Coordinates of C-alpha atoms in Angstrom, one line a residue:
X1 CA 109.0 70.0 114.4
X2 CA 111.9 68.9 112.2
X3 CA 115.5 70.2 112.5
X4 CA 118.6 69.5 110.4
X5 CA 121.3 68.3 112.7
X6 CA 124.3 69.7 110.8
X7 CA 123.0 73.3 110.4
X8 CA 120.4 73.5 113.2
X9 CA 117.9 74.8 110.6
X10 CA 114.3 74.2 111.3
X11 CA 112.8 72.6 108.1
X12 CA 109.2 72.5 109.3
X13 CA 107.5 73.4 112.5
X14 CA 104.2 74.3 114.2
X15 CA 104.3 76.2 117.6
X16 CA 107.9 75.1 118.1
X17 CA 108.4 77.7 120.8
X18 CA 105.2 76.9 122.7
X19 CA 106.0 76.0 126.3
X20 CA 104.8 72.4 127.1
X21 CA 105.3 69.8 129.7
X22 CA 108.4 67.8 128.7
X23 CA 107.6 64.7 130.8
X24 CA 110.5 62.3 130.5
X25 CA 112.2 64.3 127.7
X26 CA 113.5 66.1 130.8
X27 CA 115.9 63.1 131.2
X28 CA 117.8 64.4 128.1
X29 CA 119.0 67.2 130.3
X30 CA 119.7 64.9 133.2
X31 CA 121.9 62.9 131.0
X32 CA 123.6 65.9 129.6
X33 CA 124.5 67.2 133.0
X34 CA 125.9 63.8 134.1
X35 CA 128.0 63.7 130.9
X36 CA 129.4 67.2 131.6
X37 CA 130.5 66.0 135.1
X38 CA 132.3 63.1 133.3
X39 CA 133.9 65.4 130.8
X40 CA 135.2 67.6 133.7
X41 CA 136.6 64.5 135.4
X42 CA 134.5 65.1 138.5
X43 CA 133.1 61.5 138.0
X44 CA 133.7 58.6 135.7
X45 CA 131.4 56.0 134.0
X46 CA 133.1 53.3 136.2
X47 CA 132.3 55.1 139.5
X48 CA 130.1 53.0 141.8
X49 CA 127.0 54.6 143.2
X50 CA 125.3 53.4 146.4
X51 CA 121.6 53.9 145.9
X52 CA 119.8 55.8 148.6
X53 CA 116.2 55.5 149.9
X54 CA 115.1 58.6 148.0
X55 CA 115.7 56.6 144.8
X56 CA 113.6 53.7 146.0
X57 CA 110.1 53.4 144.4
X58 CA 108.5 51.9 147.5
X59 CA 109.6 54.8 149.6
X60 CA 108.4 57.4 147.1
X61 CA 104.7 57.6 146.3
X62 CA 105.4 60.0 143.4
X63 CA 107.0 57.1 141.5
X64 CA 103.8 55.0 141.6
X65 CA 103.0 53.8 138.2
X66 CA 106.0 55.5 136.6
X67 CA 109.0 54.1 134.6
X68 CA 111.7 52.6 136.8
X69 CA 115.0 50.7 136.7
X70 CA 113.8 49.0 139.8
X71 CA 116.7 50.0 142.1
X72 CA 116.7 49.2 145.8
X73 CA 118.4 51.1 148.7
X74 CA 122.0 49.9 149.1
X75 CA 122.3 48.7 145.5
X76 CA 125.8 49.4 144.1
X77 CA 125.5 50.4 140.5
X78 CA 128.0 52.0 138.1
X79 CA 127.4 55.4 136.6
X80 CA 127.4 53.7 133.2
X81 CA 124.6 51.3 134.2
X82 CA 122.6 54.1 135.8
X83 CA 122.9 56.1 132.6
X84 CA 121.6 53.1 130.7
X85 CA 118.8 52.8 133.1
X86 CA 118.0 56.5 132.6
X87 CA 118.1 56.3 128.8
X88 CA 116.7 52.8 128.0
X89 CA 114.3 52.2 130.9
X90 CA 113.5 55.9 131.4
X91 CA 114.1 55.1 135.1
X92 CA 113.0 57.8 137.5
X93 CA 114.9 56.0 140.2
X94 CA 118.1 56.0 138.1
X95 CA 117.7 59.8 137.7
X96 CA 117.5 60.4 141.5
X97 CA 120.5 58.1 142.1
X98 CA 122.6 60.0 139.6
X99 CA 121.5 63.4 140.9
X100 CA 122.5 62.4 144.5
X101 CA 125.9 61.2 143.3
X102 CA 126.7 64.1 141.0
X103 CA 125.3 67.0 143.0
X104 CA 124.6 65.7 146.5
X105 CA 120.8 65.9 146.0
X106 CA 117.9 66.6 143.6
X107 CA 117.6 70.4 144.3
X108 CA 121.3 70.9 143.6
X109 CA 121.1 68.9 140.5
X110 CA 118.1 70.8 139.2
X111 CA 120.1 73.9 139.7
X112 CA 122.8 72.5 137.4
X113 CA 120.2 71.6 134.8
X114 CA 118.9 75.1 134.7
X115 CA 122.5 76.4 134.5
X116 CA 122.9 74.4 131.3
X117 CA 119.5 75.7 130.1
X118 CA 121.2 79.2 130.1
X119 CA 124.4 78.0 128.6
X120 CA 122.5 76.3 125.7
X121 CA 120.3 79.5 125.3
X122 CA 117.1 77.4 125.8
X123 CA 114.8 80.3 126.2
X124 CA 111.5 78.3 126.5
X125 CA 112.8 75.9 129.2
X126 CA 112.8 75.6 133.0
X127 CA 113.3 72.5 135.0
X128 CA 111.8 71.6 138.4
X129 CA 112.7 67.9 138.6
X130 CA 115.4 65.5 137.6
X131 CA 113.0 63.0 136.0
X132 CA 110.2 65.0 134.4
X133 CA 107.2 63.9 136.4
X134 CA 104.6 66.6 136.5
X135 CA 105.7 69.7 138.4
X136 CA 104.4 73.3 138.4
X137 CA 106.7 75.7 136.6
X138 CA 108.4 72.9 134.6
X139 CA 108.3 73.5 130.8
X140 CA 110.2 73.3 127.6
X141 CA 109.4 73.6 123.8
X142 CA 109.9 71.4 120.7
X143 CA 112.6 73.9 119.5
X144 CA 114.6 73.8 122.8
X145 CA 114.4 70.0 123.0
X146 CA 115.7 69.8 119.5
X147 CA 118.6 72.0 120.3
X148 CA 119.4 70.0 123.5
X149 CA 119.2 66.8 121.4
X150 CA 121.7 68.3 118.9
X151 CA 124.1 69.1 121.8
X152 CA 123.8 65.5 123.1
X153 CA 124.5 63.9 119.7
X154 CA 127.4 66.3 119.1
X155 CA 128.9 66.3 122.5
X156 CA 128.3 62.8 123.9
X157 CA 129.9 60.2 121.5
X158 CA 130.6 57.8 124.4
X159 CA 127.0 58.0 125.5
X160 CA 124.8 58.6 122.5
X161 CA 125.0 54.9 121.3
X162 CA 122.9 54.1 124.5
X163 CA 119.9 55.8 122.9
X164 CA 119.7 53.2 120.2
X165 CA 119.8 50.3 122.8
X166 CA 116.5 48.4 122.3
X167 CA 116.3 46.7 125.7
X168 CA 118.0 46.6 129.1
X169 CA 118.1 43.8 131.7
X170 CA 118.7 44.7 135.3
X171 CA 118.1 42.6 138.4
X172 CA 116.6 40.0 136.2
X173 CA 114.0 42.3 134.7
X174 CA 114.2 43.0 131.0
X175 CA 112.6 46.2 129.7
X176 CA 112.1 47.4 126.1
X177 CA 113.1 50.9 125.0
X178 CA 109.7 52.8 124.4
X179 CA 110.9 54.4 121.2
X180 CA 109.3 52.1 118.7
X181 CA 111.0 53.8 115.8
X182 CA 114.2 52.0 116.7
X183 CA 112.6 49.0 115.0
X184 CA 111.7 50.8 111.9
X185 CA 114.1 49.5 109.3
X186 CA 113.1 52.2 106.7
X187 CA 114.3 55.2 108.8
X188 CA 117.6 54.2 110.6
X189 CA 116.5 55.9 113.8
X190 CA 119.2 55.7 116.5
X191 CA 117.6 57.8 119.3
X192 CA 116.6 59.7 121.3
X193 CA 113.8 59.6 123.9
X194 CA 110.1 59.2 124.7
X195 CA 108.1 60.8 127.4
X196 CA 104.6 60.6 128.9
X197 CA 102.6 61.9 131.8
X198 CA 98.9 62.6 132.2
X199 CA 99.6 66.2 131.9
X200 CA 102.0 66.1 129.0
X201 CA 100.5 63.6 126.7
X202 CA 102.8 61.4 124.6
X203 CA 106.2 63.0 123.5
X204 CA 108.9 61.7 121.3
X205 CA 112.2 63.0 120.0
X206 CA 113.6 60.8 117.2
X207 CA 116.9 61.2 115.3
X208 CA 117.5 59.4 112.0
X209 CA 120.5 59.1 109.7
X210 CA 120.2 59.1 105.9
X211 CA 123.7 58.7 104.4
X212 CA 125.7 61.6 105.8
X213 CA 122.6 63.5 106.9
X214 CA 120.9 63.5 110.3
X215 CA 117.5 64.9 111.1
X216 CA 115.8 65.5 114.5
X217 CA 112.0 65.2 114.8
X218 CA 110.2 66.4 117.9
X219 CA 106.5 65.5 118.7
X220 CA 104.9 66.8 121.8
X221 CA 101.4 66.2 123.2
X222 CA 100.3 63.3 121.0
X223 CA 97.3 61.3 121.9
X224 CA 99.0 57.9 122.0
X225 CA 102.4 56.1 121.7
X226 CA 101.5 55.1 118.1
X227 CA 100.4 58.6 117.3
X228 CA 103.7 60.1 118.3
X229 CA 105.6 57.6 116.3
X230 CA 103.5 58.1 113.2
X231 CA 103.9 61.8 113.4
X232 CA 107.7 61.6 113.9
X233 CA 108.1 59.1 111.1
X234 CA 106.1 61.3 108.8
X235 CA 108.4 64.3 109.5
X236 CA 111.5 62.2 109.1
X237 CA 110.4 60.7 105.8
X238 CA 109.4 64.1 104.5
X239 CA 112.7 65.6 105.4
X240 CA 114.7 62.8 103.8
X241 CA 112.7 62.9 100.6
X242 CA 112.7 66.7 100.1
X243 CA 115.9 68.2 101.6
X244 CA 119.6 67.8 101.1
X245 CA 122.3 69.0 103.5
X246 CA 125.1 70.4 101.3
X247 CA 128.4 72.1 101.9
X248 CA 127.9 75.5 100.3
X249 CA 131.4 76.9 101.2
X250 CA 134.6 75.1 102.0
X251 CA 137.4 76.4 104.3
X252 CA 140.2 77.8 102.2
X253 CA 138.1 77.7 99.0
X254 CA 138.7 80.7 96.8
X255 CA 135.6 82.7 95.9
X256 CA 137.4 85.6 94.2
X257 CA 140.4 87.9 93.9
X258 CA 140.8 91.6 94.4
X259 CA 143.3 94.2 93.7
X260 CA 145.5 95.1 96.8
X261 CA 147.4 98.3 96.9
X262 CA 150.9 98.9 98.3
X263 CA 151.8 95.2 98.5
X264 CA 154.4 92.8 97.2
X265 CA 151.6 91.3 95.1
X266 CA 148.8 93.0 93.1
X267 CA 146.1 90.5 93.7
X268 CA 144.9 88.8 96.9
X269 CA 142.8 85.6 97.1
X270 CA 139.6 85.8 99.1
X271 CA 137.3 83.0 100.5
X272 CA 136.2 81.6 103.9
X273 CA 138.1 80.2 106.9
X274 CA 135.3 77.8 107.9
X275 CA 133.2 75.0 106.3
X276 CA 129.5 76.1 106.0
X277 CA 126.6 73.9 105.3
X278 CA 122.9 74.5 104.4
X279 CA 119.9 72.3 104.4
X280 CA 118.1 73.0 101.1
X281 CA 115.1 71.7 99.2
X282 CA 116.6 69.3 96.6
X283 CA 115.3 71.3 93.7
X284 CA 117.2 74.4 94.8
X285 CA 120.6 72.9 95.4
X286 CA 121.9 73.5 91.9
X287 CA 120.7 77.1 91.8
X288 CA 122.8 78.4 94.6
X289 CA 125.2 81.1 93.7
X290 CA 127.7 83.1 95.7
X291 CA 128.4 86.9 95.6
X292 CA 130.5 89.0 97.9
X293 CA 130.9 92.6 98.8
X294 CA 133.9 94.2 100.5
X295 CA 133.6 96.2 103.8
X296 CA 135.9 98.9 102.3
X297 CA 136.3 100.0 98.7
X298 CA 140.0 99.3 98.6
X299 CA 142.4 96.7 100.2
X300 CA 145.8 97.9 101.3
X301 CA 148.9 96.0 102.4
X302 CA 150.2 94.8 104.7
X303 CA 147.3 92.4 105.5
X304 CA 147.2 89.1 107.4
X305 CA 145.6 85.9 106.3
X306 CA 142.1 85.1 107.7
X307 CA 141.3 88.8 108.2
X308 CA 137.7 89.6 107.6
X309 CA 137.3 92.0 104.7
X310 CA 133.7 91.6 103.6
X311 CA 130.7 89.4 103.4
X312 CA 129.6 86.4 101.1
X313 CA 125.9 86.1 100.4
X314 CA 124.4 83.0 98.9
X315 CA 121.4 83.4 96.5
X316 CA 118.8 81.1 95.2
X317 CA 117.7 83.3 92.3
X318 CA 116.9 86.7 94.0
X319 CA 116.4 85.1 97.5
X320 CA 119.2 85.4 99.9
X321 CA 119.7 82.1 101.8
X322 CA 122.8 82.8 103.8
X323 CA 125.4 85.4 104.9
X324 CA 129.0 84.3 105.7
X325 CA 132.2 86.2 106.5
X326 CA 134.7 86.9 103.6
X327 CA 138.3 86.6 104.6
X328 CA 141.8 86.9 103.1
X329 CA 143.2 83.5 102.2
X330 CA 146.8 84.7 102.2
X331 CA 148.9 87.3 103.8
X332 CA 150.4 90.1 101.7
X333 CA 153.4 92.0 102.8
X334 CA 154.2 95.7 102.2
X335 CA 155.8 96.2 98.8
X336 CA 159.1 97.8 98.0
X337 CA 159.6 101.6 97.8
X338 CA 159.2 101.7 94.0
X339 CA 156.2 99.5 93.8
X340 CA 154.4 101.5 96.5
X341 CA 155.2 104.7 94.8
X342 CA 153.9 103.3 91.6
X343 CA 150.7 102.2 93.4
X344 CA 150.3 105.6 95.0
X345 CA 150.5 107.3 91.6
X346 CA 147.9 105.0 90.1
X347 CA 145.7 104.9 93.2
X348 CA 145.8 108.4 94.6
X349 CA 146.3 110.6 91.6

């Protein structure tokens, strides 16, 4: 699946809502919950976490053969370094240490994860673990994970740069980021995450910047690490070559004027009170035209600025490609007695 970051539009997809095993893509939500705790000032990046036995690989057979930061009980590690271990090393032990610190335990942290599932309207997703190892009832979809990735990129500027970090050294052990597209000089990939378990296959979410544009590719259930990278790269190249993300309406931009009755002016400017963008095939960009309709036949003063009075529709030929609110760009006061009487004679009689 390929999503445009700015607009959230899906540019191409196959079974994007199919529920699948997310594997370590689960850690995107783990990181998101940690960052929300930081934003709410419950914790800070500089807080020191004492690692418990439940985060120790030797004491947890479920961690056998899985990705680790290689923490030991009693280690004192900052939240920042644990976040790096989660993101770069995909450390299951780092996930447990963070869950214990933020929520007091893994079950409580998983409950927080599922609360944010609801807040982000991830309808195909439910989490059972903090790390993504196979668990009954745990599932997500390519679409939901793209939405989550978009939220991370937008809402975590202090953390997102970690997703582009190619290696991490901890306790004398250097590990490489498993996202091989970070080394692809043709794509400018700067995140996000890989995942793999025997039940999930090979998963990858990759985000790439092309000028002012950003695309998010999601591949789930590939047969190999190379296969997931090839599929994601193909999606990103295709999106960069065939689509542009363009500003179709600008805040305060006039799209038309209309007669207003009983005011101290006869015309009122109309437009939008927000910036709106669309991801469009490059061949269609120059063909986009705007038309609007009013909610009511006549506009009457007094009327405030930024009041909705209709709808703007964007067309590519006969095809509608977007609907947006039409608002007043200025306020119009009630006119004087004589001008209102004149308007009444022209308007009502």
